[in-house]
Coordinates of C-alpha atoms and ligand atoms in Angstrom, one line a residue:
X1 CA 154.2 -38.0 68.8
X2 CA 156.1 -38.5 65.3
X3 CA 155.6 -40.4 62.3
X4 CA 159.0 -41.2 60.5
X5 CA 158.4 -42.6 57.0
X6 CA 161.3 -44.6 55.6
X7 CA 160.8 -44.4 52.2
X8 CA 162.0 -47.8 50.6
X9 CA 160.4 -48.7 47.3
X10 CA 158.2 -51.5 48.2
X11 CA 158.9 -51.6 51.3
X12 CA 158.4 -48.4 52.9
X13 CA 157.5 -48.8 56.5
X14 CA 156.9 -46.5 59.4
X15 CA 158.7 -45.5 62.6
X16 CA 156.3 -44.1 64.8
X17 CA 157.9 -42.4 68.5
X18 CA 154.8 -42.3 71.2
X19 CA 154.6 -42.5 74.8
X20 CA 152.5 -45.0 75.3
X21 CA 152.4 -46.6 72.2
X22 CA 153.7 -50.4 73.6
X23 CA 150.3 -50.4 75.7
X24 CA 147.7 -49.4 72.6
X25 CA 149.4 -51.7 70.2
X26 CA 146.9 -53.5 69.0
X27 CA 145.8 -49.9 68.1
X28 CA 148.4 -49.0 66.2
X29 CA 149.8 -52.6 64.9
X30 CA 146.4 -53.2 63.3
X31 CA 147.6 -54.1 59.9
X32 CA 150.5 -56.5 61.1
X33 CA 148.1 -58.2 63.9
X34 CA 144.9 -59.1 61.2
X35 CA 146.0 -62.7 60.4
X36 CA 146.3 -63.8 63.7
X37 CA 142.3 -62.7 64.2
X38 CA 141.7 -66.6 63.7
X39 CA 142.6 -67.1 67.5
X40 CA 146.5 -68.2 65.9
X41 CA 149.0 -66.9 68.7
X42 CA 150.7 -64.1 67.9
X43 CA 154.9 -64.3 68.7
X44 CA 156.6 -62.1 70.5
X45 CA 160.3 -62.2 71.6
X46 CA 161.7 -60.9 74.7
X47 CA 165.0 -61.1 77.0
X48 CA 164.4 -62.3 80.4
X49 CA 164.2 -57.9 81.4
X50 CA 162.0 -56.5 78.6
X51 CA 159.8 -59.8 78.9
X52 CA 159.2 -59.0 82.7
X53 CA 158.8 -55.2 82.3
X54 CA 156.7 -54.9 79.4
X55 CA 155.2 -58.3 78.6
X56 CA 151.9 -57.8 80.9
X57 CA 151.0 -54.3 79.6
X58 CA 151.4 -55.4 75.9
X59 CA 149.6 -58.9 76.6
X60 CA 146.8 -56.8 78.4
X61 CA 146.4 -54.6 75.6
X62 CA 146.5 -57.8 73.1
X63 CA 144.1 -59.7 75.1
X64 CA 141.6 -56.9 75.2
X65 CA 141.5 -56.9 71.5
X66 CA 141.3 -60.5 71.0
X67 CA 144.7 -61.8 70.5
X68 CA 146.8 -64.3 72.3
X69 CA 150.8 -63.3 72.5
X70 CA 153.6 -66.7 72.9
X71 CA 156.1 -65.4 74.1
X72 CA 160.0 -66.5 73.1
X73 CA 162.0 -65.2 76.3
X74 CA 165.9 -65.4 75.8
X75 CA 168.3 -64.6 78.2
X76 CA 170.0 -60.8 78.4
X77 CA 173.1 -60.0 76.4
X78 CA 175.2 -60.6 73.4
X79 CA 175.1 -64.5 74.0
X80 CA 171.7 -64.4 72.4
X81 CA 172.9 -63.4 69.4
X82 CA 174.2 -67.4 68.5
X83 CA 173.2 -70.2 66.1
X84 CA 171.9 -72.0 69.2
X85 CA 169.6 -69.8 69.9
X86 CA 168.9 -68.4 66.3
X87 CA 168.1 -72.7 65.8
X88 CA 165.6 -72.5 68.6
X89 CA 163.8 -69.2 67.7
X90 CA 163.7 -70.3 64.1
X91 CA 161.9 -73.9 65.2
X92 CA 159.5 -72.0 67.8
X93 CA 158.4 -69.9 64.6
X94 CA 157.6 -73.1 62.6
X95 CA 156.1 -75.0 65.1
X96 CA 153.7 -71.9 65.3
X97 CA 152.7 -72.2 62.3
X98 CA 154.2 -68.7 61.1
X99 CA 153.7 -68.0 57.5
X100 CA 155.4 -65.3 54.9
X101 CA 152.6 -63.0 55.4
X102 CA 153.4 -62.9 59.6
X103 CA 154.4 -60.6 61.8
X104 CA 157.2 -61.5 64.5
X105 CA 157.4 -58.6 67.0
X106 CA 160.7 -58.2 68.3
X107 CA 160.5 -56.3 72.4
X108 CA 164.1 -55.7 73.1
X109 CA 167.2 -54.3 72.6
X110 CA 170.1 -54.6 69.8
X111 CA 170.2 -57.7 70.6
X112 CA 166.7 -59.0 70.4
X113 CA 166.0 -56.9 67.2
X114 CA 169.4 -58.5 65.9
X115 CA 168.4 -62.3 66.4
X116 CA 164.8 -61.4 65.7
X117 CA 165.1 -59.7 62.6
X118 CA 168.2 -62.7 61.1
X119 CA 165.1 -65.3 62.6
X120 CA 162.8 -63.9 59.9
X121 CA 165.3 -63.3 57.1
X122 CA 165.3 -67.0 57.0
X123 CA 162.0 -68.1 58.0
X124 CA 160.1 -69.1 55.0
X125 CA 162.6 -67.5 53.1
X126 CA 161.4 -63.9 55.1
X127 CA 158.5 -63.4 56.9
X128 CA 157.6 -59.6 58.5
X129 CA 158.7 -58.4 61.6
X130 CA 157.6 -55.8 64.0
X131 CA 160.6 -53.8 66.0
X132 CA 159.5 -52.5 69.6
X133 CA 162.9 -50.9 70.4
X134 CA 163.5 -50.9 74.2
X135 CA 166.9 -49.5 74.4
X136 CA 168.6 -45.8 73.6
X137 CA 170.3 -47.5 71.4
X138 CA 168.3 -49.5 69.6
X139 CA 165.6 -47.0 69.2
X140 CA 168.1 -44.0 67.6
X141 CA 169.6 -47.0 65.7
X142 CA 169.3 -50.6 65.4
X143 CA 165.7 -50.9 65.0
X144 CA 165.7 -49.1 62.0
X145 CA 167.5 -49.8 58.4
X146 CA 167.0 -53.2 58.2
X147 CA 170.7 -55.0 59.5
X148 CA 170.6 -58.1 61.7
X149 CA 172.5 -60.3 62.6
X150 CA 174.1 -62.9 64.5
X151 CA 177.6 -64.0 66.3
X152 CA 180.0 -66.5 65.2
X153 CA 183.2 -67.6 66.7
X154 CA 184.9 -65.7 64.4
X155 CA 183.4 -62.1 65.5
X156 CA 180.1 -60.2 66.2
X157 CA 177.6 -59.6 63.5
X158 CA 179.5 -61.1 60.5
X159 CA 176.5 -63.6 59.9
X160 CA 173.8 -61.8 58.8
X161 CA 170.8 -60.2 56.4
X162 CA 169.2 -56.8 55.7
X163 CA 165.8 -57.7 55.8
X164 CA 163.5 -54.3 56.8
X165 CA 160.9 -54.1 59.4
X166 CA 156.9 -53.6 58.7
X167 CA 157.2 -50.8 61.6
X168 CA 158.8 -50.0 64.4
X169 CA 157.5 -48.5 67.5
X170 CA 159.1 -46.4 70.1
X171 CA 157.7 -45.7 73.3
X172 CA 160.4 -43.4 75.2
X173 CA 158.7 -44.4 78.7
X174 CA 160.9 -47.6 78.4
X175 CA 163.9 -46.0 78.6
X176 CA 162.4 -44.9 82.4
X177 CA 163.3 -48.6 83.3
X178 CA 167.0 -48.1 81.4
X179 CA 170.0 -48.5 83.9
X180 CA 172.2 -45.1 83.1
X181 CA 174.9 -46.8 81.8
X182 CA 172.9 -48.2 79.0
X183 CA 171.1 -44.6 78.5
X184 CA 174.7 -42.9 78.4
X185 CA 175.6 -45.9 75.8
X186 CA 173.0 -45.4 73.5
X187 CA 173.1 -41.5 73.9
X188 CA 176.6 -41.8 72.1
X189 CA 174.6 -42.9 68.8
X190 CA 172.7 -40.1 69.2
X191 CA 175.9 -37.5 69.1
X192 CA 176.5 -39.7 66.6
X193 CA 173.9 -38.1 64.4
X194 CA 174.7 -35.1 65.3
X195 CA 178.7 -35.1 64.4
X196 CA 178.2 -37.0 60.9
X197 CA 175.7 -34.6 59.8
X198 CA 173.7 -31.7 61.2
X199 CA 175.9 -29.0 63.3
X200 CA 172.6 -27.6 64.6
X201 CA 171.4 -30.5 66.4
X202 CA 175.1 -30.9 67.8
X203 CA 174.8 -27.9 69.3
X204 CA 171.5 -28.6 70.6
X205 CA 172.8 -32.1 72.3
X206 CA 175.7 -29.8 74.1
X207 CA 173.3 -27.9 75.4
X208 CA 170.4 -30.3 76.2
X209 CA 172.6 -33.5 77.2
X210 CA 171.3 -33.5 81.0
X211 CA 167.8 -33.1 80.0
X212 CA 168.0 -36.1 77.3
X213 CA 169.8 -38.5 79.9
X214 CA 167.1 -37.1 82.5
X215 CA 164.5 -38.5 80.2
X216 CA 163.0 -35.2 79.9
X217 CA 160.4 -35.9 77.4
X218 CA 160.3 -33.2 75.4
X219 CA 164.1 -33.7 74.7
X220 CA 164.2 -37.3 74.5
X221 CA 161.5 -37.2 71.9
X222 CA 163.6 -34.2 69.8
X223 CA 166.4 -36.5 70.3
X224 CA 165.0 -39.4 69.3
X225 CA 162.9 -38.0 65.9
X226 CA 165.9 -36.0 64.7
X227 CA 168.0 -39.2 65.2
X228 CA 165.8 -41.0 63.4
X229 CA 164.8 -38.8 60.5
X230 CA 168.6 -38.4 59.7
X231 CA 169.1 -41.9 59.8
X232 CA 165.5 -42.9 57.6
X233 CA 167.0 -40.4 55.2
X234 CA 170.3 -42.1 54.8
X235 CA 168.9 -45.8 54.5
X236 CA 166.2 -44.6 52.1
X237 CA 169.3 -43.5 50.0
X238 CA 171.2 -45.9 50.2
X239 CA 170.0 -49.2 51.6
X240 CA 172.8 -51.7 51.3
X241 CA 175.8 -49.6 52.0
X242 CA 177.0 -49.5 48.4
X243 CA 177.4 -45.9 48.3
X244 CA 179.7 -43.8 50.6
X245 CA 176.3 -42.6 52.3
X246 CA 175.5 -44.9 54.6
X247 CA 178.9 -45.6 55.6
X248 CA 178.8 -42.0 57.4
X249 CA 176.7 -44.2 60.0
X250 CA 180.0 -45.9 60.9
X251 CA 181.2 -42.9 61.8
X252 CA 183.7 -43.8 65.7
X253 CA 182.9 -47.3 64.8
X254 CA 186.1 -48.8 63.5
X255 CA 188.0 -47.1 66.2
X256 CA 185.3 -48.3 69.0
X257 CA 185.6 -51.8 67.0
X258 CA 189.4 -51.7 67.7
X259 CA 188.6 -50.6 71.4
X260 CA 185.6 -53.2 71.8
X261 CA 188.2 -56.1 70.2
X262 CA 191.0 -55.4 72.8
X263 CA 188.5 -55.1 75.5
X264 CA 187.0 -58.6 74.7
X265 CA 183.3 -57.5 73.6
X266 CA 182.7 -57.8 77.7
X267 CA 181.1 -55.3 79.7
X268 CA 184.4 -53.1 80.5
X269 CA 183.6 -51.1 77.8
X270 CA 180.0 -51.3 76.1
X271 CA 179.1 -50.8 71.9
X272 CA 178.0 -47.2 72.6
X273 CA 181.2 -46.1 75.0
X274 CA 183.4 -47.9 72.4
X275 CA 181.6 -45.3 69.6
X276 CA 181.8 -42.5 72.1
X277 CA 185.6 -42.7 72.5
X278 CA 185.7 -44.1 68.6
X279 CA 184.3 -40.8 67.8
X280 CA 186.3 -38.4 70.0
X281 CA 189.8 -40.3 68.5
X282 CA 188.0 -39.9 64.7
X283 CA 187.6 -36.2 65.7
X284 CA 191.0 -36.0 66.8
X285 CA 192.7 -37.8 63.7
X286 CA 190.9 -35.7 61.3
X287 CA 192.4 -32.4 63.2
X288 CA 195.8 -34.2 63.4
X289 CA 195.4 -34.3 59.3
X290 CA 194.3 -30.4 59.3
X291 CA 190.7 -31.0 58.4
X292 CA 189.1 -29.6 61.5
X293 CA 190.9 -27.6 64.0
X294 CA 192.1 -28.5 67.2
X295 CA 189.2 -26.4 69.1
X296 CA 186.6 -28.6 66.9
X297 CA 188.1 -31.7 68.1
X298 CA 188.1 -30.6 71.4
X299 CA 184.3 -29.7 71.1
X300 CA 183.3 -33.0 70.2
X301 CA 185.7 -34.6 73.0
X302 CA 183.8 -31.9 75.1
X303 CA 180.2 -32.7 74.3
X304 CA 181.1 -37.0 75.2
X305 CA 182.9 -36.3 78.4
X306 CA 180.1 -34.1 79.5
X307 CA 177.6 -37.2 78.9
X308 CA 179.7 -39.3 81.4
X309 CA 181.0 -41.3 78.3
X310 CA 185.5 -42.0 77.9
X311 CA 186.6 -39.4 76.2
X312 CA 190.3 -40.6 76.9
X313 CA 191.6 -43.7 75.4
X314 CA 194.9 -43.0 78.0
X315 CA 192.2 -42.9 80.6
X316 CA 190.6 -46.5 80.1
X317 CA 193.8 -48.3 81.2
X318 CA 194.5 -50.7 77.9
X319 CA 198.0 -52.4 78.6
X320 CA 198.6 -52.4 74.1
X321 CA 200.3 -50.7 72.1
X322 CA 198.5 -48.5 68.7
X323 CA 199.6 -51.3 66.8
X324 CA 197.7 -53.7 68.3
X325 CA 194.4 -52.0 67.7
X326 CA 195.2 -51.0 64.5
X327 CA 195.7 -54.7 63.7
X328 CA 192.0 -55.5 65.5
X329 CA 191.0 -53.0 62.5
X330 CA 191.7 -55.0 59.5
X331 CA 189.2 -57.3 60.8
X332 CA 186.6 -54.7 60.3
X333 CA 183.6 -56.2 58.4
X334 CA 184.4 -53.1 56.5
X335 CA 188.0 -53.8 55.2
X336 CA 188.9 -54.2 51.7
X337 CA 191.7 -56.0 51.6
X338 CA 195.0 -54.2 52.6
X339 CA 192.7 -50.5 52.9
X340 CA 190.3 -49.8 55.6
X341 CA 188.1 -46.4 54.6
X342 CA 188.1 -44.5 57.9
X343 CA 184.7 -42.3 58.8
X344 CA 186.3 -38.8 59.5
X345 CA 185.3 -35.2 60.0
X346 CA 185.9 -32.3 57.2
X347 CA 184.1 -30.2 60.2
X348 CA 181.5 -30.4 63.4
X349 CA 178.5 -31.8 61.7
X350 CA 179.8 -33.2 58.7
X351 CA 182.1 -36.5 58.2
X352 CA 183.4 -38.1 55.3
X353 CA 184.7 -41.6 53.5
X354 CA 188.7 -41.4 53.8
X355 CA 190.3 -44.0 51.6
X356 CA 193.7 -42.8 52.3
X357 CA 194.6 -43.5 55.7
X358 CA 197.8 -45.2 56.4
X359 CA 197.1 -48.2 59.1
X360 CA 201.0 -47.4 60.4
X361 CA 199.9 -43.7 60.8
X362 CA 196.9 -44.3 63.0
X363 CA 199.3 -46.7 65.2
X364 CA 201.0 -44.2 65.7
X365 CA 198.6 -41.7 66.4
X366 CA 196.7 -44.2 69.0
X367 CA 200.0 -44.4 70.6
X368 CA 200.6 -40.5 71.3
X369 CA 196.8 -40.9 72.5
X370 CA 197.6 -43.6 74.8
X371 CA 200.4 -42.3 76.1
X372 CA 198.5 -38.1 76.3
Ligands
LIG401 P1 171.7 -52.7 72.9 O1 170.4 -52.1 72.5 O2 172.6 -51.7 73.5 O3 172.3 -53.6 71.9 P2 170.9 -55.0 74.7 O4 169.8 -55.5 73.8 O5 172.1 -55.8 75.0 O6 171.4 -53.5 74.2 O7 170.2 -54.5 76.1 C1 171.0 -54.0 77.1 C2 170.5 -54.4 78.5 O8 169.4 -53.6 78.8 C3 170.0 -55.9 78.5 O9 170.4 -56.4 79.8 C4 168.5 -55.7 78.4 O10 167.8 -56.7 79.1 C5 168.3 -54.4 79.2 N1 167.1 -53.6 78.8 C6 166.7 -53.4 77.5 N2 165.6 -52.5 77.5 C7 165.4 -52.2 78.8 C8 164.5 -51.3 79.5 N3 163.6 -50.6 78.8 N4 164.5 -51.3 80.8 C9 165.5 -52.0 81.5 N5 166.4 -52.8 81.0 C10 166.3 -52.9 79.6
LIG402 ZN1 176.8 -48.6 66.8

């Protein structure tokens, strides 16, 4: 078991990692369950999966303490994530009477924690939420730091809020349930972490990669917390994204962006492979500049192939030129304008803001890479 504190100035909340945890929650989500002691039903969103694996145990454990869960079911996938829905959600929530000083808990992945977390940014002008992160992903990552978000026609995420949770909890056993593909997904965030800043537990992932996709739960857990506290650290720092801090979170991202774009945002390549192979071409453009050395690059190629993530971007069969994706890049939320800063490495374990990167350069350099 570990406690993560996120230490944001009135609003400091806690991330607590226990197996178990989803079926004592009305244990441990005492403080966020009191006003709904009055009999008033407490809400709970789900997808259609999360809501048919884990809605009995945690209704169980409500009703035995003497609260009623209505449950909000949407269906799997990104399509969730759209003012239709958002429109529904947000009605549900008035109809039940859901005031400022409420907690929503959100039992999904991304996606649900996404829509869930944007639902109560606007409610009442922000009412609490409760993240119960069913995913890799969304437990090394999206639950925590407080960005949600929406679709619009004009690209993913670009309607949106930070608004923090009251606390999240983690139960690894979920992930049990987790087809690989999504485990090897999220597991890419989790190099992640380990590429952008701390060598050690780098080294630790290429050595431990098996038993973290095994679920082994001594490693998941390691792999989990340290995941976390890096990334508690960083949004405790710098909340908003107006430093460079935060930014190093980004890090494979406008690449995988690029790759996601040209791919359609459909299931031929997912977030967390887009990242993997984001990371392993931001490893390789940063060695092509001198800053790490080929070997280096190699290493962190090395440590995503071995998790059964692309490693290639010659491999994944895109019929576009470097170009191309370079243009999908200046419609990066992140883009200022004509310059794009690019998340790259000054070595293993340690990656940086580059404001200098030519876009012609990096068509270029996708093109020697789809071509390789
Ligand atoms: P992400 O967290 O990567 O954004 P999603 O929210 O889109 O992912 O979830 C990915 C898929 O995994 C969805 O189909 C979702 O229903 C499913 N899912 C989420 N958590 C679990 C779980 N613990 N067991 C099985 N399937 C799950
Ligand atoms: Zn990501």
């Amino acid at each position: 078991m570990a406690v993560i504190p996120v230490a944001l100035a009135g609003r400091a909340y806690d991330v607590v990692i226990e197996e178990g945890v989803l079926e004592r929650i009305a244990d441990v989500a005492a403080p966020f369950l009191k006003g709904y002691a009055s009999g008033r039903r407490v809400p709970f969103v789900a997808d259609t999966n999360t809501h048919r694996l884990y809605a009995p145990a945690i209704t169980a454990n409500l009703a035995a303490n003497g609260f009623t869960p209505d449950w909000f079911v949407v269906e799997p996938g990104e399509d969730a994530k759209t003012w239709g829905v958002l429109e529904r959600l947000c009605d549900w929530l008035l109809a039940l009477g859901v005031t400022r000083k409420d907690h929503v808990f959100a039992l999904g992945g991304g996606v649900v924690g996404d829509l869930v977390g944007f639902a109560c940014a606007i409610t009442k002008r922000g009412c609490g939420f409760v993240q119960l992160p069913t995913t890799l992903l969304a437990q090394v990552d999206s639950s925590v730091g407080g960005k949600t978000a929406i679709n619009t026609r004009a690209g993913k995420n670009l309607i949106g809020a930070f608004h923090q949770p009251a606390l999240v909890l983690i139960d690894p056993l979920v992930l049990a349930t987790l087809p690989p593909r999504e485990m090897r997904a999220g597991y890419a965030e989790v190099v992640k972490y380990g590429l952008l800043g701390d060598a050690a537990f780098f080294a630790w992932l290429e050595a431990n990669a098996n038993m973290v996709l095994a679920r082994e739960p001594q490693a998941l857990e390691h792999a989990i917390a340290t995941s976390i506290a890096m990334k508690a650290r960083i949004v405790a720092a710098d909340e908003r994204e107006t430093q460079d801090l935060r930014a190093l979170l980004n890090l494979g991202h406008t690449f995988g962006h690029a790759l996601e774009a040209e791919t359609g945002f459909s299931d031929r390549l997912l977030h967390g492979e887009a990242v993997a192979l984001g990371m392993v071409l931001a490893a390789r453009y940063s060695a092509r500049r001198g800053e790490i050395g080929t070997a280096d690059a190699e290493r962190a190629a090395g440590a995503i192939a071995a998790a059964g993530l692309p490693a290639s971007l010659s491999a994944l069969g895109l019929a576009c030129t470097g170009t191309v994706l370079a243009r999908h890049m200046r419609h990066d939320k992140k883009a200022e304008g004509a310059t794009l800063p690019f998340l790259l490495l000054r070595k293993l374990g340690e990656a940086y803001v580059a404001r200098d990167v030519d876009l012609t350069d990096i068509a270029a350099f996708l093109d020697a890479e789809l071509a390789a």
